[in-house]
Amino acid sequence: MKGEGAKYTRSHIPEKILFKKQFDTKHDALSAEYAFKQLTRAQKIAHLAREGINLE
């Protein structure tokens, strides 16, 4: 059965998790995610660099 998943799953390669952070509440986590998604690509890269994540 390997390789027989849904069409969407088969066509989208898994992403790599670069950063993970734990929050006290779901609300805090969703707020942080929304704020991060509002940043430009350059701002996101700068944020990850401040957290010690090297994308290269």
N, CA and C of each residue as an Amber inpcrd file, in Angstrom:
protein
   168
   0.8170000  -1.1960000   0.0000000   0.0000000   0.0000000   0.0000000
   0.8590000   1.2580000   0.0000000   2.1500000   1.1280000   0.1100000
   3.0200000   2.2920000   0.1670000   2.9310000   3.0860000  -1.1400000
   2.8360000   4.4250000  -1.0050000   2.7650000   5.2730000  -2.1880000
   1.3780000   5.3960000  -2.7780000   0.3710000   4.9590000  -2.0600000
  -0.9890000   5.0050000  -2.5900000  -1.8670000   5.9900000  -1.8320000
  -1.2550000   7.0500000  -1.2680000  -2.0180000   8.0470000  -0.5170000
  -2.8630000   8.9130000  -1.4290000  -3.5540000   9.8400000  -0.8340000
  -4.3940000  10.7720000  -1.5900000  -3.5480000  11.5540000  -2.5830000
  -4.1540000  12.0280000  -3.6420000  -3.4200000  12.7710000  -4.6710000
  -2.7050000  13.9800000  -4.0890000  -3.3660000  14.7080000  -3.1970000
  -2.7390000  15.8910000  -2.6020000  -1.4870000  15.4920000  -1.8290000
  -1.5810000  14.4680000  -1.0210000  -0.4630000  14.0140000  -0.1990000
   0.6840000  13.5400000  -1.0840000   0.3940000  12.8120000  -2.1230000
   1.4350000  12.3040000  -3.0180000   2.1650000  13.4260000  -3.7300000
   1.4500000  14.4940000  -4.0660000   2.0480000  15.5520000  -4.8750000
   2.7410000  16.6330000  -4.0590000   2.6440000  16.6050000  -2.7350000
   3.2690000  17.6180000  -1.8860000   4.3100000  16.9710000  -0.9870000
   5.5400000  17.3000000  -1.2700000   6.6610000  16.7410000  -0.5170000
   6.6290000  17.2940000   0.9120000   6.9430000  16.4800000   1.9110000
   6.9490000  16.9650000   3.2950000   7.9150000  18.1240000   3.4950000
   7.5260000  19.0540000   4.3250000   8.3630000  20.2090000   4.6420000
   9.2640000  19.8700000   5.8220000  10.2760000  20.6820000   6.0170000
  11.1960000  20.4940000   7.1210000  10.8570000  21.4910000   8.2300000
  10.7360000  21.0140000   9.4560000  10.4590000  21.8930000  10.5900000
  11.7520000  22.6000000  10.9700000  11.7280000  23.9310000  10.9420000
  12.9110000  24.7180000  11.2540000  12.9170000  25.2170000  12.6880000
  11.7430000  25.4560000  13.2270000  11.6530000  26.0860000  14.5370000
  10.3950000  25.6150000  15.2390000  10.5130000  25.3650000  16.5170000
   9.3650000  24.9200000  17.3030000   9.4210000  25.6280000  18.6540000
   8.2790000  26.0990000  19.1000000   8.2130000  26.7990000  20.3800000
   6.9190000  26.4030000  21.0750000   6.9940000  26.2320000  22.3740000
   5.8210000  25.8530000  23.1510000   5.2050000  27.0900000  23.7950000
   3.8720000  27.1510000  23.8120000   3.1430000  28.2620000  24.4000000
   2.2580000  27.7600000  25.5240000   1.8840000  28.6670000  26.4220000
   1.0430000  28.3060000  27.5630000  -0.3880000  28.0000000  27.1490000
  -0.8930000  28.7400000  26.1480000  -2.2760000  28.5340000  25.7170000
  -2.3450000  28.4210000  24.2040000  -3.4220000  27.8320000  23.7490000
  -3.6420000  27.7250000  22.3060000  -3.7790000  29.1150000  21.6990000
  -4.4280000  30.0180000  22.4110000  -4.6040000  31.3880000  21.9270000
  -3.2480000  32.0500000  21.6890000  -2.3340000  31.9040000  22.6340000
  -0.9910000  32.4840000  22.4780000  -0.2770000  31.8940000  21.2650000
  -0.4040000  30.5860000  21.0770000   0.2510000  29.9120000  19.9470000
  -0.3210000  30.3980000  18.6140000  -1.6420000  30.4790000  18.5250000
  -2.2700000  30.9220000  17.2800000  -1.9630000  32.3870000  16.9930000
  -1.8910000  33.1970000  18.0350000  -1.5480000  34.6150000  17.8600000
  -0.1260000  34.7650000  17.3300000   0.7950000  33.9810000  17.8800000
   2.1920000  34.0310000  17.4300000   2.3090000  33.5460000  15.9830000
   1.5810000  32.5030000  15.6370000   1.6040000  31.9900000  14.2720000
   1.0670000  33.0400000  13.2970000  -0.0320000  33.6640000  13.6400000
  -0.6180000  34.6950000  12.7780000   0.3590000  35.8520000  12.5880000
   0.9750000  36.2990000  13.6870000   1.9300000  37.4140000  13.6110000
   3.1020000  37.0490000  12.7130000   3.6040000  35.8090000  12.8330000
   4.7330000  35.3780000  12.0040000   4.3410000  35.3450000  10.5280000
   3.1510000  34.8670000  10.2510000   2.6980000  34.7710000   8.8620000
   2.4830000  36.1450000   8.2180000   2.3100000  37.1790000   9.0200000
   2.1270000  38.5270000   8.4820000   3.4460000  39.1880000   8.0880000
   4.5680000  38.6160000   8.5290000   5.8750000  39.1850000   8.2130000
   6.2360000  38.9480000   6.7510000   7.0910000  39.8120000   6.2200000
   7.6080000  39.5930000   4.8720000   8.6240000  38.4510000   4.9360000
   9.0010000  37.9320000   3.7970000   9.9950000  36.8470000   3.7640000
  11.2980000  37.2850000   4.4280000  11.7400000  38.5010000   4.1360000
  12.9770000  39.0040000   4.7170000  12.8660000  39.1020000   6.2400000
  11.7190000  39.5430000   6.7300000  11.5100000  39.6430000   8.1730000
  11.4900000  38.2530000   8.8180000  10.8930000  37.2890000   8.1300000
  10.8610000  35.9250000   8.6550000  12.2720000  35.3550000   8.7480000
  13.0730000  35.5680000   7.7190000  14.4500000  35.0830000   7.7200000
  15.2410000  35.7440000   8.8370000  15.0500000  37.0380000   9.0340000
  15.7410000  37.7540000  10.1100000  15.3070000  37.2190000  11.4710000
  14.0200000  36.9490000  11.6300000  13.5100000  36.4090000  12.8910000
  14.1420000  35.0480000  13.1890000  14.1860000  34.1810000  12.1870000
  14.7780000  32.8680000  12.3720000  16.2720000  32.9710000  12.6640000
  16.9430000  33.9260000  12.0280000  18.3760000  34.1320000  12.2910000
  18.6000000  34.5380000  13.7490000  17.7250000  35.3890000  14.2730000
  17.8240000  35.7880000  15.6930000  17.6230000  34.5990000  16.6250000
  16.8640000  33.6170000  16.1680000  16.6240000  32.4100000  16.9680000
  17.7260000  31.3640000  16.7760000  18.7100000  31.6900000  15.9330000
  19.8400000  30.7870000  15.7220000  19.6300000  29.7720000  14.6110000
  18.6530000  30.0180000  13.7330000  18.3710000  29.1190000  12.6280000
  19.0500000  29.6570000  11.3780000  19.9240000  28.8410000  10.7570000
  20.6040000  29.2400000   9.5290000  19.9340000  28.5280000   8.3570000
  19.4020000  29.2660000   7.4200000  18.6760000  28.6960000   6.2970000
  19.5700000  28.2740000   5.1420000  20.8360000  28.5310000   5.2360000
  21.7320000  28.2020000   4.1090000  22.5490000  26.9930000   4.3680000
